[in-house]
PDB file of C-alpha atoms in Angstrom:
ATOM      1  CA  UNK A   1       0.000   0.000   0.000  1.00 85.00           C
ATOM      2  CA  UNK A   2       0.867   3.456  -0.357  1.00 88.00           C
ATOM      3  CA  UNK A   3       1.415   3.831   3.641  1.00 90.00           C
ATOM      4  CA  UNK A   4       3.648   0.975   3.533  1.00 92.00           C
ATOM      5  CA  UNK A   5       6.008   2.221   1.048  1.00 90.00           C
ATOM      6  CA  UNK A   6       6.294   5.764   3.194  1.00 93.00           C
ATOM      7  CA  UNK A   7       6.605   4.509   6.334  1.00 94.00           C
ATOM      8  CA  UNK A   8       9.451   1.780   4.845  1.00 93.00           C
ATOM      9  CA  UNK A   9      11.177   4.476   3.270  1.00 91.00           C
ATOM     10  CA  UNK A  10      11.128   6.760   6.334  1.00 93.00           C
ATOM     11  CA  UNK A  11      11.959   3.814   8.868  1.00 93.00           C
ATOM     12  CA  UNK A  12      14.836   3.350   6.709  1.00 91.00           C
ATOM     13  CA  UNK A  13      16.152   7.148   6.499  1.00 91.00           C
ATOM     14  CA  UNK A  14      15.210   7.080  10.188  1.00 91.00           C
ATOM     15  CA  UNK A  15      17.546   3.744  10.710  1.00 91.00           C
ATOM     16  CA  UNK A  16      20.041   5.198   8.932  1.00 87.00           C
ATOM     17  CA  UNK A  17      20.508   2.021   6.764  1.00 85.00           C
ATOM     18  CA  UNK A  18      23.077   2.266   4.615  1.00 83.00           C
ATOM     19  CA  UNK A  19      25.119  -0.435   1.907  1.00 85.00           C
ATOM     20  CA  UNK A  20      24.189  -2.458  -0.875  1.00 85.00           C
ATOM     21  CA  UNK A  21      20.896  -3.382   0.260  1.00 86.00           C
ATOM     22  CA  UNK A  22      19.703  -0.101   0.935  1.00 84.00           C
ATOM     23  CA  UNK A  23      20.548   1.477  -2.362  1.00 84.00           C
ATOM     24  CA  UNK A  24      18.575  -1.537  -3.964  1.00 85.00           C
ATOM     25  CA  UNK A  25      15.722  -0.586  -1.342  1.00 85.00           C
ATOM     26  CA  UNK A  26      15.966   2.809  -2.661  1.00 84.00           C
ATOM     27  CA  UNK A  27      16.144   1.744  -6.354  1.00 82.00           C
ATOM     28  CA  UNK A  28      13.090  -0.346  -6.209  1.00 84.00           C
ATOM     29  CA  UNK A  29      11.362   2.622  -4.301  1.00 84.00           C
ATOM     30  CA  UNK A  30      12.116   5.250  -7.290  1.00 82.00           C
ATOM     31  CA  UNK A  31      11.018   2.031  -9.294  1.00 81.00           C
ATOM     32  CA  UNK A  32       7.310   1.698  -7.325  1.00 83.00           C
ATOM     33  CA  UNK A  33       7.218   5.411  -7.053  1.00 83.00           C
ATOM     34  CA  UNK A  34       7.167   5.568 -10.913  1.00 78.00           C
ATOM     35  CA  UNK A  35       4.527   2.812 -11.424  1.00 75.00           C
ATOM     36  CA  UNK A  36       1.796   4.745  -9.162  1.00 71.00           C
ATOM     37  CA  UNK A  37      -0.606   6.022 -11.245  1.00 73.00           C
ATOM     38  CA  UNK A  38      -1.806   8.698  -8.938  1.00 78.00           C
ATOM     39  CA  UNK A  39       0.616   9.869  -6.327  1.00 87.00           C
ATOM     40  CA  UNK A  40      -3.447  11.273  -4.525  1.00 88.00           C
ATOM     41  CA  UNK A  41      -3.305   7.596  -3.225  1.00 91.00           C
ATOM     42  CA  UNK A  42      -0.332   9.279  -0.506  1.00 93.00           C
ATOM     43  CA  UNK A  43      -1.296  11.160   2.445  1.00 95.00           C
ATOM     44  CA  UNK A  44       0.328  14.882   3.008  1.00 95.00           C
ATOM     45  CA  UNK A  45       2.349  12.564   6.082  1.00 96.00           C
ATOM     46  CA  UNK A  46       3.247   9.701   3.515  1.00 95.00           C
ATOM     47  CA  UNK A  47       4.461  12.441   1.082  1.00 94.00           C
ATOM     48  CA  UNK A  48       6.106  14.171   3.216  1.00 95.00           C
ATOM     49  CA  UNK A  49       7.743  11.187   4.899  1.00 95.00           C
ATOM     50  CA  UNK A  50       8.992  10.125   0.907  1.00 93.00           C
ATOM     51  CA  UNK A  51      11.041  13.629   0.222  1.00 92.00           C
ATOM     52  CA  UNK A  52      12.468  13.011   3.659  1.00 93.00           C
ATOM     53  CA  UNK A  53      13.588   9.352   3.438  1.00 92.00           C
ATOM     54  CA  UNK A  54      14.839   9.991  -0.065  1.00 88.00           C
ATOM     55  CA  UNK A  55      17.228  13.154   0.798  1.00 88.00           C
ATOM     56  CA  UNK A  56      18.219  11.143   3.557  1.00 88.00           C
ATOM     57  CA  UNK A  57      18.338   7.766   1.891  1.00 84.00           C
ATOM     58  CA  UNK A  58      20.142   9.724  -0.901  1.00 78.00           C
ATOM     59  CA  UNK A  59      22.886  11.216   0.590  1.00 68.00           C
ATOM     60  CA  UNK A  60      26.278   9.698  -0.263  1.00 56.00           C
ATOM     61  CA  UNK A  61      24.707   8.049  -3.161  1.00 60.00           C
ATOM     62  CA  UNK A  62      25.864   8.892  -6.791  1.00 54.00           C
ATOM     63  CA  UNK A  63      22.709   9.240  -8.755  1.00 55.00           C
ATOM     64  CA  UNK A  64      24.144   6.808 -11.435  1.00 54.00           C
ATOM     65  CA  UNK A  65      24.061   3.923  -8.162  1.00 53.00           C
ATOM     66  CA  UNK A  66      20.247   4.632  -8.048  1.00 52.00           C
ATOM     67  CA  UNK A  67      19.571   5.636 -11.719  1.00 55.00           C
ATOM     68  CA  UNK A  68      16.960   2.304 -12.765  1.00 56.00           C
ATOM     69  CA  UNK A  69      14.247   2.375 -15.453  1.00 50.00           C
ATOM     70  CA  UNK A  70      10.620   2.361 -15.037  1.00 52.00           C
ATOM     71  CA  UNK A  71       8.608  -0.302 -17.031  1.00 53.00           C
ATOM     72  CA  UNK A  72       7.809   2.301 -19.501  1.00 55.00           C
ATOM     73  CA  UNK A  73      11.678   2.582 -20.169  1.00 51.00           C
ATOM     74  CA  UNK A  74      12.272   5.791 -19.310  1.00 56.00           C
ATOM     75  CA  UNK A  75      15.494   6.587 -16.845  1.00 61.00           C
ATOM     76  CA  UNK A  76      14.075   7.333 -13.268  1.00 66.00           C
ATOM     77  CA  UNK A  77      16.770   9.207 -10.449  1.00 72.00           C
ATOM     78  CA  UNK A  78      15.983   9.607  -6.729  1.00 74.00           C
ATOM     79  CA  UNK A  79      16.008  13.725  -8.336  1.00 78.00           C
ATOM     80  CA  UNK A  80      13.123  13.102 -10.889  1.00 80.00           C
ATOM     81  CA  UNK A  81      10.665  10.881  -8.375  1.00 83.00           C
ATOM     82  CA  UNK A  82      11.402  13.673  -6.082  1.00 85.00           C
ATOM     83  CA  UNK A  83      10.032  16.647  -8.369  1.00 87.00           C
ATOM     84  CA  UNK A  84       7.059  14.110  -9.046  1.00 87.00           C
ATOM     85  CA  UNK A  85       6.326  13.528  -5.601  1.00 90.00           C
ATOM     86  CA  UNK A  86       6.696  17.323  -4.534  1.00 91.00           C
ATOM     87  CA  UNK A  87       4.757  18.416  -7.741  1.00 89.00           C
ATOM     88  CA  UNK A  88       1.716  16.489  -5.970  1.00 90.00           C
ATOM     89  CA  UNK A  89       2.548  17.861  -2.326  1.00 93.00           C
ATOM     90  CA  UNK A  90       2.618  21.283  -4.216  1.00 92.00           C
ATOM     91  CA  UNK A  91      -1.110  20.463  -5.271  1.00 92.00           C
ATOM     92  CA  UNK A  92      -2.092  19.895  -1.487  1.00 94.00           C
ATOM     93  CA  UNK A  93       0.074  21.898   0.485  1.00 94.00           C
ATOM     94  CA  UNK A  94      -3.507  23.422   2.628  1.00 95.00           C
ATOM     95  CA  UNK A  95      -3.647  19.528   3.513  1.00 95.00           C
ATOM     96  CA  UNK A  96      -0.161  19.477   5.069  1.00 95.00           C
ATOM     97  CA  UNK A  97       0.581  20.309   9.050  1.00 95.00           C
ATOM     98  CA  UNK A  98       3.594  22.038  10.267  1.00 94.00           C
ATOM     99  CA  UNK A  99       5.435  19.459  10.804  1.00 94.00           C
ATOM    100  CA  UNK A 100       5.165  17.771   7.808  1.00 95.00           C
ATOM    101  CA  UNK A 101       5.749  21.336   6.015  1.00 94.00           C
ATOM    102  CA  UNK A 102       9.284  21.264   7.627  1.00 94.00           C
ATOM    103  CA  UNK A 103      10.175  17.837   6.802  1.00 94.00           C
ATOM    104  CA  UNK A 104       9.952  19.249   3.098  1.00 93.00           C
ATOM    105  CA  UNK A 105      11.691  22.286   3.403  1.00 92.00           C
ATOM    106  CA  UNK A 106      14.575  19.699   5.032  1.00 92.00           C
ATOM    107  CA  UNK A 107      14.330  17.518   2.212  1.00 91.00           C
ATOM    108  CA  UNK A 108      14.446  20.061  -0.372  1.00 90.00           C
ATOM    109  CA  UNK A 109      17.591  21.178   1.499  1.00 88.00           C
ATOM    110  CA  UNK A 110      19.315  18.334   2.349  1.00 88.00           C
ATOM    111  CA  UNK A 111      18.970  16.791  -1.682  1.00 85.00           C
ATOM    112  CA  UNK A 112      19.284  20.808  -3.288  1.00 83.00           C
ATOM    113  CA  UNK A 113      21.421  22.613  -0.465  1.00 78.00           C
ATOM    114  CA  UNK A 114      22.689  25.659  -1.983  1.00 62.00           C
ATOM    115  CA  UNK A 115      23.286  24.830  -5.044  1.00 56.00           C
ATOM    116  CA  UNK A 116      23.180  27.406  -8.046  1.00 49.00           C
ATOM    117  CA  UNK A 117      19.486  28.135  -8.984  1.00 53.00           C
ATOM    118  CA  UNK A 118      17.118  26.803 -11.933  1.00 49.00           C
ATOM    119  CA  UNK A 119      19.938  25.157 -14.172  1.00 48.00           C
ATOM    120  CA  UNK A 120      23.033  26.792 -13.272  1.00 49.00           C
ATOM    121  CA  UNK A 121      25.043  23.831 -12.827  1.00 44.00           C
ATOM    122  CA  UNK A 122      28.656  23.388 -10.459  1.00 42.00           C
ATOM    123  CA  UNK A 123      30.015  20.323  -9.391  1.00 40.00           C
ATOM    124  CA  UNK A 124      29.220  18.404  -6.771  1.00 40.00           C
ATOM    125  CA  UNK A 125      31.476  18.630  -3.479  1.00 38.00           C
ATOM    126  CA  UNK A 126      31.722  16.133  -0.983  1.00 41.00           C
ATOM    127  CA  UNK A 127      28.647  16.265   1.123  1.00 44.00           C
ATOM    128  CA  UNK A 128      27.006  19.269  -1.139  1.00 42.00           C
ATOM    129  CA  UNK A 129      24.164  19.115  -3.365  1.00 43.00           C
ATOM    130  CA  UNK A 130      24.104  16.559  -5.774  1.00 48.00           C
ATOM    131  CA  UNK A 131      22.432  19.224  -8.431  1.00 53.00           C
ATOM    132  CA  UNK A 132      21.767  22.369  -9.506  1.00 63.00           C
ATOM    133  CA  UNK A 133      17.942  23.238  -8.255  1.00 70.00           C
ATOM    134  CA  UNK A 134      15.205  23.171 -10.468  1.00 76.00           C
ATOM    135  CA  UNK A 135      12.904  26.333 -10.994  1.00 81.00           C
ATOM    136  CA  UNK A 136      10.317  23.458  -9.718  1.00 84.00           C
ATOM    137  CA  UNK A 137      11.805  23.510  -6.562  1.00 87.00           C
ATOM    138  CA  UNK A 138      12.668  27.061  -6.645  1.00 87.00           C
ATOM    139  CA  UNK A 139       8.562  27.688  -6.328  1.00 88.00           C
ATOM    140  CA  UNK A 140       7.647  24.820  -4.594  1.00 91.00           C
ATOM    141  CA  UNK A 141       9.327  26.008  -1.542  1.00 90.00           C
ATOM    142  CA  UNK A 142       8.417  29.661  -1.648  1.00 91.00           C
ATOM    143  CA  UNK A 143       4.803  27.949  -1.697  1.00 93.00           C
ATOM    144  CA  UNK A 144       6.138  25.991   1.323  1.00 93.00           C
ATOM    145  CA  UNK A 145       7.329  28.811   3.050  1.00 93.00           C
ATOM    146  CA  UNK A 146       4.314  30.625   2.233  1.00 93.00           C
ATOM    147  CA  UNK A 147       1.946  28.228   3.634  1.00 93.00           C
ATOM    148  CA  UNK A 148       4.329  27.719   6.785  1.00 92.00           C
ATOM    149  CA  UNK A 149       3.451  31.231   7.598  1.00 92.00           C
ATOM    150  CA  UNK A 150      -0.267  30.859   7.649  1.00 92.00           C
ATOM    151  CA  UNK A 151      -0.365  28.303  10.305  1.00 91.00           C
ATOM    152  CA  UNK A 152       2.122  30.942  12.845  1.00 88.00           C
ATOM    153  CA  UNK A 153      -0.045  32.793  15.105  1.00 87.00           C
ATOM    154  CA  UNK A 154      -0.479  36.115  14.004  1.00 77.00           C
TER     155      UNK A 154
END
């Protein structure tokens, strides 16, 4: 079920599993992640809990090690389920509590850090970003940030 899948992935990230098996947990993840039809089936917490697990899952990881191909044939990185899975949160972000609003501004951080803007590519240093940041994530977190301040007391 879609529950299952989030709360794996997060148990994992929580664990802090890391080797072999865990980047094949995290390629057949992108792999199931790519065969949902509707990403609606996930709640804001099981979305959330995704971007999480998959910065955290991520980090170290070359995006080559996780790169695997959806049944349709296509190439599918930890980086393009992630701007699938936040392009849905960014549909529902009224739905999503605080909480679960900081868990993706962490993920977006953790995977994106400071890296140059919408396309600008630099390389990757050891323990930066992996990539440059996409103008998709560029919005979706000023629509984070922007519905993070509607649930602070005024």
């Amino acid at each position: 079920t879609s529950q299952c899948l989030a709360n794996s992935m997060w148990a994992a990230a929580r664990l802090q599993l890391s080797g072999a098996k865990v980047e094949d947990f995290l390629r057949r993840g992108v792999q199931e992640l790519c065969t949902v039809r509707h990403l609606r089936i996930f709640t804001p917490q099981g979305l959330a809990n995704i971007l999480w697990a998959f910065a955290e899952l991520s980090a170290g990881i070359t995006a080559d090690r996780v790169a695997s191909f959806t049944p349709g044939g296509e190439e599918a990185t930890v980086e393009l389920v992630f701007l699938r899975v936040a392009g849905e949160a960014g549909e529902r972000l009224q739905d999503f509590r605080p909480q679960e609003l900081s868990m993706i501004a962490w993920a977006c951080a953790k995977l994106y850090g400071r890296s140059a803007p919408s396309g600008e590519r630099r390389g990757r240093r050891q323990g930066g970003p992996r990539c440059s940041r996409p103008r998709e994530i560029d919005a979706f977190l000023m629509a984070v940030a922007e519905e993070a301040r509607r649930h602070l007391p005024a």
